[in-house]
Coordinates of C-alpha atoms in Angstrom, one line a residue:
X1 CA 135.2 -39.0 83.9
X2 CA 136.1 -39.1 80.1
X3 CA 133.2 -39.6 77.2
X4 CA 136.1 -42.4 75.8
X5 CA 135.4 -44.8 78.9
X6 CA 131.4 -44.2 78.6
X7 CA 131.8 -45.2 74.7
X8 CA 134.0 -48.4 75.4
X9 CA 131.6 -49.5 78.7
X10 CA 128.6 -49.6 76.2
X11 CA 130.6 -51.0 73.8
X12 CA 131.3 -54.3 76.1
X13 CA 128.0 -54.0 77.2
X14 CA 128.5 -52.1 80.6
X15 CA 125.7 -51.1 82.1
X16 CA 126.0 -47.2 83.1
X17 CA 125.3 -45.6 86.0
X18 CA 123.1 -42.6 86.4
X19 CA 125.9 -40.2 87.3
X20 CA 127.8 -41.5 83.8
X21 CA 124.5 -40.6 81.5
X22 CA 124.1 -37.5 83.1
X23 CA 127.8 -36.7 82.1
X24 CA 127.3 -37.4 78.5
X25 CA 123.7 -35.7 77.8
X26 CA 125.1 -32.8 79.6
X27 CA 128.6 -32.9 78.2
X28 CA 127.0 -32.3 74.4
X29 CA 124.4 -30.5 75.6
X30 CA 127.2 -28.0 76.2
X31 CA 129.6 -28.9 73.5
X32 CA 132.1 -30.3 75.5
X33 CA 131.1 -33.7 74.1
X34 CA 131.8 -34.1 70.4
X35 CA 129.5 -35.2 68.0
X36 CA 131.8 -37.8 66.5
X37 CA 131.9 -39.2 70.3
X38 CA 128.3 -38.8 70.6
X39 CA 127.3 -40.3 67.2
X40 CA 130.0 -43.4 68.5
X41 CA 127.8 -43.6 72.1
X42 CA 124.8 -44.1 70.2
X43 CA 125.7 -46.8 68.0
X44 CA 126.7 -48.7 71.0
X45 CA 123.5 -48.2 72.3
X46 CA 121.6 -49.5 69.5
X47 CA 123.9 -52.9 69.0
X48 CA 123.9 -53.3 72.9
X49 CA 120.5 -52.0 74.3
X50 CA 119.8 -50.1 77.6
X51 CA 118.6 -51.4 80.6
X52 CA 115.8 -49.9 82.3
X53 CA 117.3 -48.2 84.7
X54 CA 119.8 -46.5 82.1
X55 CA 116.4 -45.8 79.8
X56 CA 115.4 -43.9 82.7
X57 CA 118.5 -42.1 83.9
X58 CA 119.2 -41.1 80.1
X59 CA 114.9 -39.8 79.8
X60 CA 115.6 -37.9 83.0
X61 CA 118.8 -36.3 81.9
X62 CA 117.3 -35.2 78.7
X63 CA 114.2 -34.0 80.3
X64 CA 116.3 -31.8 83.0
X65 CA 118.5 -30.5 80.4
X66 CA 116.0 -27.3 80.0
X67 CA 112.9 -26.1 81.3
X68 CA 110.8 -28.5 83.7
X69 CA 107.2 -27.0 83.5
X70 CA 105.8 -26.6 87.0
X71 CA 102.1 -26.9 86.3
X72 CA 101.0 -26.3 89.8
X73 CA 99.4 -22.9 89.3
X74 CA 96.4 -25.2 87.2
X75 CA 94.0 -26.5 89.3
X76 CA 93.3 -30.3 89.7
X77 CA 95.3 -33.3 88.0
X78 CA 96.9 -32.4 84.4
X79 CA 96.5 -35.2 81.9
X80 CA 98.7 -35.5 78.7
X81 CA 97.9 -37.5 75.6
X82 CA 101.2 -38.3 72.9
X83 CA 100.6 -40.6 69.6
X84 CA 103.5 -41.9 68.3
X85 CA 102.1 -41.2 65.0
X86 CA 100.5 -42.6 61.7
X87 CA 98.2 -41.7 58.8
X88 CA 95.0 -40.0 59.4
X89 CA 95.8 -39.6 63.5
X90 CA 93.3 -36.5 64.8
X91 CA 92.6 -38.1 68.2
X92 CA 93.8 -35.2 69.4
X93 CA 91.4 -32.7 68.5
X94 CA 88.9 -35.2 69.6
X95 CA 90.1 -36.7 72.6
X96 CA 91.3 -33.2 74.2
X97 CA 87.5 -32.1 74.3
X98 CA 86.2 -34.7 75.5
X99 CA 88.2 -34.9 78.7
X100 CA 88.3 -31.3 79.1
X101 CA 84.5 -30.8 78.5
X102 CA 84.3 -33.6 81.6
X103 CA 86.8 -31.3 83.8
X104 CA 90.0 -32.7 83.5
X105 CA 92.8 -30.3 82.4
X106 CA 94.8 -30.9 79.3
X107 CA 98.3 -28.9 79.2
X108 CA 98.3 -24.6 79.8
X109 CA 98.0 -22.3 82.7
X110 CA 95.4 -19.9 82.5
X111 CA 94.0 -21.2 79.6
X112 CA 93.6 -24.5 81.1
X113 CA 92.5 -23.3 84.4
X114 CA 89.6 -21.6 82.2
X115 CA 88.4 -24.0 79.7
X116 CA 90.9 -27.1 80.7
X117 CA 92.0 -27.5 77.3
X118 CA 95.3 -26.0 75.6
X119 CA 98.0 -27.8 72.9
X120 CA 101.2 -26.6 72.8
X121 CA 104.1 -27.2 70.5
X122 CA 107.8 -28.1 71.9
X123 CA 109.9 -24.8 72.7
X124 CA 113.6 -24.7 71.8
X125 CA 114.2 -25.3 75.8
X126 CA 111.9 -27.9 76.5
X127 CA 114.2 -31.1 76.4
X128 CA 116.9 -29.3 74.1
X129 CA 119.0 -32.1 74.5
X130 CA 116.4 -34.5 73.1
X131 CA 116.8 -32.1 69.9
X132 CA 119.8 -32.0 69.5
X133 CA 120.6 -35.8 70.1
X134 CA 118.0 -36.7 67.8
X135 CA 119.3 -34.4 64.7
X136 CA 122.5 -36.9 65.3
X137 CA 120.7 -39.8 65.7
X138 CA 119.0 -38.8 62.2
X139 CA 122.2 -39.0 60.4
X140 CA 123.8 -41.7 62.2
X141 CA 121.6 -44.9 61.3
X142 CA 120.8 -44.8 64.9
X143 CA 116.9 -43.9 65.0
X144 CA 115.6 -47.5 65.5
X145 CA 116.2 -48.1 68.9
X146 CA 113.7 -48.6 71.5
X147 CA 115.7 -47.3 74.1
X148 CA 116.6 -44.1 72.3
X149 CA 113.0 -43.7 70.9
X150 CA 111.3 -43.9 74.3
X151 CA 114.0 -41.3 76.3
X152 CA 113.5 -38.8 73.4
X153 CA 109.1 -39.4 73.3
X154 CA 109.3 -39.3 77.1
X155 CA 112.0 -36.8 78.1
X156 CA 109.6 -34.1 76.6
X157 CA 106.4 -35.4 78.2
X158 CA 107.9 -35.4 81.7
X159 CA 109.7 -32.0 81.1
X160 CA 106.2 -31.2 80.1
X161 CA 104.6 -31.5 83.5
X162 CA 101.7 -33.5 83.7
X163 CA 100.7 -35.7 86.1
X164 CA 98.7 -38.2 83.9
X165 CA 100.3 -39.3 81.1
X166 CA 98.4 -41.0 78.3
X167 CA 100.4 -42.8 75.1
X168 CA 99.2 -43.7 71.4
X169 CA 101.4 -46.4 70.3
X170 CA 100.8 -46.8 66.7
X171 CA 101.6 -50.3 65.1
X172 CA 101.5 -51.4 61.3
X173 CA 102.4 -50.7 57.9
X174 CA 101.5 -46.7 58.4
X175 CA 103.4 -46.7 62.1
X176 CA 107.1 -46.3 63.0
X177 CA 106.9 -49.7 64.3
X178 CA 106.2 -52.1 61.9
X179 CA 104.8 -55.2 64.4
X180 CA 102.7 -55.2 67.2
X181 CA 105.2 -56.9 69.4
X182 CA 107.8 -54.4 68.7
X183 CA 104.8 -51.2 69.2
X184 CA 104.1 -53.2 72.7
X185 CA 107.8 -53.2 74.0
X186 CA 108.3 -50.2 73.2
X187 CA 104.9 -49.2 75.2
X188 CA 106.2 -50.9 77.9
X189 CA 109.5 -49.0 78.0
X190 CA 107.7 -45.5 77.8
X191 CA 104.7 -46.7 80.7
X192 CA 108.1 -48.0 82.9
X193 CA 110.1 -44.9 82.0
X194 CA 107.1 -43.0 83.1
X195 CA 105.9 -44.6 85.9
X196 CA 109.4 -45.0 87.2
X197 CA 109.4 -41.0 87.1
X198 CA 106.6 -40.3 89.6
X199 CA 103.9 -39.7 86.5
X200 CA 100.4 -42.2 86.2
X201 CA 101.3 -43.3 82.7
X202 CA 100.2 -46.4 80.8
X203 CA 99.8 -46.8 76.6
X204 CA 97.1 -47.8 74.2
X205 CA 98.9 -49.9 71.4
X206 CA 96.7 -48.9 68.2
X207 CA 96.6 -50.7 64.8
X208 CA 98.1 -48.3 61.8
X209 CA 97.7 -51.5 58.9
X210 CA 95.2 -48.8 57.4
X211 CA 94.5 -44.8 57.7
X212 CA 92.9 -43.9 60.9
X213 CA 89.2 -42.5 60.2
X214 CA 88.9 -41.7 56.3
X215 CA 90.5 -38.9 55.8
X216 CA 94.2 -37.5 55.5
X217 CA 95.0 -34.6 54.4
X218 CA 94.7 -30.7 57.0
X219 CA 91.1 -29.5 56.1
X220 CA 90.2 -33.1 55.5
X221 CA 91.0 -34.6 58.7
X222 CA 90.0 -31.3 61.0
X223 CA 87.1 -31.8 59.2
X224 CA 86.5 -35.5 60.1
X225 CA 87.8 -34.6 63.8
X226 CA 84.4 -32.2 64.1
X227 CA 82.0 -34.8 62.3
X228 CA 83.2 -37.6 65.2
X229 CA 82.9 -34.7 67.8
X230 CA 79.2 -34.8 66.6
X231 CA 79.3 -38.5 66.9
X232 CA 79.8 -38.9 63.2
X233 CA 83.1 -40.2 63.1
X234 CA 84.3 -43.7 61.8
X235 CA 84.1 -46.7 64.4
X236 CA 87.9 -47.1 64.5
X237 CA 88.2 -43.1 65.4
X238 CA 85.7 -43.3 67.6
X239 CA 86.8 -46.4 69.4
X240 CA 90.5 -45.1 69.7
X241 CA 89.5 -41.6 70.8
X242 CA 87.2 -42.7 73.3
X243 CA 89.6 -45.8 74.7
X244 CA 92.4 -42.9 75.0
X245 CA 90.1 -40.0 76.8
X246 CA 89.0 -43.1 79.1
X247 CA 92.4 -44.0 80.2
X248 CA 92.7 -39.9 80.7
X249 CA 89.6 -39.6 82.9
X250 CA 90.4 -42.8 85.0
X251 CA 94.3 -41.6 85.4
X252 CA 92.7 -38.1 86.7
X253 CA 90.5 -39.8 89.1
X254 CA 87.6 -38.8 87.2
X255 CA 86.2 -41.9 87.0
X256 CA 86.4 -45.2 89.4
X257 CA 87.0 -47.5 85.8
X258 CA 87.0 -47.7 82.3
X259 CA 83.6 -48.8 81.8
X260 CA 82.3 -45.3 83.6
X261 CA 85.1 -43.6 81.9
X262 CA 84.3 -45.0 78.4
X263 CA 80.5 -44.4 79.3
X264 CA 81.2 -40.6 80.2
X265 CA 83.1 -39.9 77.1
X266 CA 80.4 -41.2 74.9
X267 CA 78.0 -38.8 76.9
X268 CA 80.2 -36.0 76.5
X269 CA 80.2 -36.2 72.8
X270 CA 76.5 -37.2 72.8
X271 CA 75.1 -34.2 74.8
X272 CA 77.5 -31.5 72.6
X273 CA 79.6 -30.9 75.3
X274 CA 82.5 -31.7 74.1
X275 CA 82.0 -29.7 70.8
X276 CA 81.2 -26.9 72.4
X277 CA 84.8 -27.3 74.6
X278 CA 86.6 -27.4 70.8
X279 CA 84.6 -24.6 69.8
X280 CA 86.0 -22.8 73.2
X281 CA 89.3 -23.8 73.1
X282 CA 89.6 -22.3 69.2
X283 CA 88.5 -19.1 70.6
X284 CA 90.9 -18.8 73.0
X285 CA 93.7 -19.8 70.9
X286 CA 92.9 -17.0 68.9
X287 CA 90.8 -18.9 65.8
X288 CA 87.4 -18.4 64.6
X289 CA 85.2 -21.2 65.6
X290 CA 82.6 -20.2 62.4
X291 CA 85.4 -23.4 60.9
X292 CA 83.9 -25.7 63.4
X293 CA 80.1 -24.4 63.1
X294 CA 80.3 -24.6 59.4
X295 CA 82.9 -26.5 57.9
X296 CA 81.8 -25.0 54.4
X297 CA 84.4 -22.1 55.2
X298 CA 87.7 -25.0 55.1
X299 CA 89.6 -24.0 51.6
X300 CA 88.0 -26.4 49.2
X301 CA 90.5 -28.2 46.1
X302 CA 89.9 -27.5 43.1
X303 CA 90.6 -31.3 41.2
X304 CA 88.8 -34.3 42.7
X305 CA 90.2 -37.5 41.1
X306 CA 88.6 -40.8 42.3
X307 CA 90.6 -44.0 42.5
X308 CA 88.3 -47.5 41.5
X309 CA 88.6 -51.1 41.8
X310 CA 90.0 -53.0 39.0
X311 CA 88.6 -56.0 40.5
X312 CA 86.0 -57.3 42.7
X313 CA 86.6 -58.3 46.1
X314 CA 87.9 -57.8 49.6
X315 CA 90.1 -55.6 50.5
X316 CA 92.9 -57.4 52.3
X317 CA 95.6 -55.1 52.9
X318 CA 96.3 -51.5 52.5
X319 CA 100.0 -49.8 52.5
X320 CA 99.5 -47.4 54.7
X321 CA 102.8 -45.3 54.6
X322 CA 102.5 -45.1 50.9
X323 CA 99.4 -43.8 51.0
X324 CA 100.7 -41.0 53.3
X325 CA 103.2 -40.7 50.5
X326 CA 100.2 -40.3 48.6
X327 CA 98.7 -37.3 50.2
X328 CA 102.5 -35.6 50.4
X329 CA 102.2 -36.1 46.1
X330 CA 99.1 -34.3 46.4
X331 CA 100.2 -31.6 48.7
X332 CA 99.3 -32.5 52.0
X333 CA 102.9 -32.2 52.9
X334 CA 106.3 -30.8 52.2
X335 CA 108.6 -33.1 50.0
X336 CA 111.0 -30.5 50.3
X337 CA 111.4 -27.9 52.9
X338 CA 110.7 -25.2 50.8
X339 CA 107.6 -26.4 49.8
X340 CA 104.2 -25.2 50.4
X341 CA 101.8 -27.2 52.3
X342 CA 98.2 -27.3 50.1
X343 CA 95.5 -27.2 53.7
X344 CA 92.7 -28.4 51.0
X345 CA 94.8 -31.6 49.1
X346 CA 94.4 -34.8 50.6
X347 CA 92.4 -38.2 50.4
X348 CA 89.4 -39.2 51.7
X349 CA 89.3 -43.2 51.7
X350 CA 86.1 -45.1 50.7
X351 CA 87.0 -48.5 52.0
X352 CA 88.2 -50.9 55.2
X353 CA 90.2 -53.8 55.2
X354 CA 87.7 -56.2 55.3
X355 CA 84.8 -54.6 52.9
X356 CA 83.9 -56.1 50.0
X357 CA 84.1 -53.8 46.5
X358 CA 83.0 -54.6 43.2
X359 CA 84.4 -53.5 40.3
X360 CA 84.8 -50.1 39.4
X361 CA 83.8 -49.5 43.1
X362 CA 85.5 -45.8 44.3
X363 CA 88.6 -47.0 46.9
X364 CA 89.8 -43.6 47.4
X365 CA 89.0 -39.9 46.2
X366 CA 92.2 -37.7 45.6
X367 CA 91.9 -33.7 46.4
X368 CA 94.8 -31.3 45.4
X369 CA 95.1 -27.8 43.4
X370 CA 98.1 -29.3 41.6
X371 CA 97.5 -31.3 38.1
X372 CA 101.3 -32.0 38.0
X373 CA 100.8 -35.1 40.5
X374 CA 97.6 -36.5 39.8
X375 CA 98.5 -39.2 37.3
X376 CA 101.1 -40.8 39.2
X377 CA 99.4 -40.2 42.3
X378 CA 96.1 -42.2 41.4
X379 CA 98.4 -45.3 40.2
X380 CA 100.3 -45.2 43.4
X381 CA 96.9 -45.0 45.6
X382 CA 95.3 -47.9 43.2
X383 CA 98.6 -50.2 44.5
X384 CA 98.3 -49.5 48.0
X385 CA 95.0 -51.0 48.2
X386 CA 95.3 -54.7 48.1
X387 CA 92.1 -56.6 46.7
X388 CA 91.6 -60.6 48.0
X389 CA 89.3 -62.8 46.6
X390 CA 89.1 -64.5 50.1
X391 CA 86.8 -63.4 53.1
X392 CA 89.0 -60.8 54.7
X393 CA 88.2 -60.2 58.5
X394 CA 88.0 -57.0 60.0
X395 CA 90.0 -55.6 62.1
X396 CA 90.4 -54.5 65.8
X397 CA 91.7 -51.0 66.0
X398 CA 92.6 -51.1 69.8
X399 CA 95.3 -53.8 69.6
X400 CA 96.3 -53.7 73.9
X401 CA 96.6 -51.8 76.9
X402 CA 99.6 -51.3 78.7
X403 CA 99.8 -50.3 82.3
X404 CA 102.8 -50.3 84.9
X405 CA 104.3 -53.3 86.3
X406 CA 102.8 -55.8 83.4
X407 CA 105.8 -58.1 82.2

């Protein structure tokens, strides 16, 4: 088998077989596969596409090319929850609670088989190829394919073990993909990849037109996580985290359906349950829950700029990727990789698509340590808003479901 007929079948448009993926992930897995040939393989791929059954051979190769986490030592079904990403997304910190706070265990081992609730971070032999292939793909032009996005997402949640496998597809202006119709095929590819692998997986396609919650920033958006915890969160965090812990609970065999499901994770957060299961689960992760008990201890910033309306209104549309640019200006994030990340800098928004704002009204209040920034900072957060004199409606945040064998 040589990597120049696997690079000239895609090419035409061949599909490959299982035994020829396999071949080329673990050919430059191991070096013996170049990158130039590599870097080639992948362009074919995004001009000619994958099939599903290649989507799924390539996912499994990448999954199998380091450690596959045997979970069986934890007791009962393990459920796993992945967001594909956007601006103000701390479901996590929510959702993992809440569904271990009702007995389901949420990836690791003794921690999970004692307070069913552990997150972990990828190791450098969990799915190295997926690692490796993607720092390729990076400098290649080659990171907007479907097929190539879902193997490297999926590859590490099969290799991590679960048996229930919950997804956050984000879609919008704020998301990786752009439409709905292109978040919603790319569910379907990750449910089928899933699914096709043995695992109970199915995706929540999410709307990321505007920050999730109102915050964005570290502090600021642990610090929004513990207010919905207490039931205090915004109605699109609350609606997202509770859609995606029912899907958990009902993939666990927790709960018969989603309206018990839903039902039990509003109970969990009502009763303090599920606080008390974040409060747990920083203790044994080695934090200090006093954070969580009194959020007055979270490093505070020391400059407070607030944005206003030039105009009265409706808010109509928000640019929700610059306004993550927004928070990196701040110092919510690294611009360079030396750079220091600021836990305290960040923005907590004041408005939803869809409310109405008078002049002068605050859109936005900017947090950082860091005078340097604020000036161009507060222009670029004043553009991102977008101000209608129409009647804007407002917006669904749970955009569709995806389970397996939907077309």
């Amino acid at each position: 088998m040589r990597m120049y007929d696997c690079i000239l079948a895609k090419k035409a448009g061949r599909e490959l077989n299982r035994e020829e993926i396999e071949y080329i992930v673990d050919g430059f897995t191991d070096g013996s596969i170049t990158d130039y040939q590599m870097s080639a393989f992948l362009m074919a791929v995004c001009l000619k596409g994958m099939t599903g059954e290649e989507t799924l051979a390539l996912t499994m190769a990448m999954a199998k090319s380091g450690d596959m986490l045997d979970l069986s030592p934890i007791v009962g079904k393990k459920a796993d929850k992945h967001s594909t990403g956007g601006v103000g997304d701390k479901t996590t910190l929510i959702v993992g609670p809440i569904v271990a706070a009702l007995g389901v265990p949420v990836d690791f081992f003794m921690q999970v088989n004692r307070i069913k609730l552990a997150v972990m971070s990828q190791t450098a032999n969990l799915a190295p190829a997926d690692k490796k292939i993607y720092a390729l793909r990076d400098v290649t032009a080659t990171v907007d394919s479907i097929p190539l996005i879902a193997s490297s997402i999926m590859s590490k949640k099969l290799a991590a073990g679960a048996d229930v496998i919950v997804l956050d597809v984000k879609a919008g202006s704020g998301a990786f993909m752009k439409t709905e119709e292109d978040a919603i095929l790319l569910a379907k590819t990750m449910v089928e990849i899933g699914n096709g692998a043995g695992r109970k997986t199915c995706a929540v396609v999410t709307d990321m037109s505007q920050p999730l919650g109102y915050n964005v920033g570290n502090s600021l958006e642990v610090e929004e996580a513990i207010a919905a915890l207490h039931g205090a969160g915004a109605q699109d965090l609350m609606d997202a985290s509770f859609t995606l812990a029912a899907q958990m609970l009902v993939g666990a065999g927790r709960a018969g359906d989603l309206k018990e499901a839903y039902g039990l994770a509003q109970q969990a957060v009502a009763d303090g349950s599920a606080f008390e299961k974040f409060c747990e689960f920083i203790r044994a992760q080695g934090g200090d829950d006093g954070y969580a008990k009194g959020t007055k201890k979270f490093p505070r910033a020391g400059i407070e700029t607030k944005v206003r309306a030039e105009r009265a209104g409706y808010v109509c549309r928000m640019q929700t990727e610059e306004i993550g640019m927004v928070s990196l200006l701040l110092g919510a994030g690294r611009q360079t990789k030396e750079s220091k990340i600021d836990l305290s800098a960040g923005i907590i928004m004041r408005v939803k698509i869809g409310d109405y704002v008078e002049e002068g009204d605050v859109l936005a209040t900017l947090y950082t340590n860091d005078p340097s920034g604020v000036e161009e900072a507060g222009k670029r957060m004043l553009a991102a808003v977008e101000i209608s004199g129409e009647t804007v409606e407002k917006m669904s945040h749970v955009l569709a479901v995806i389970h397996g064998g939907e077309g």
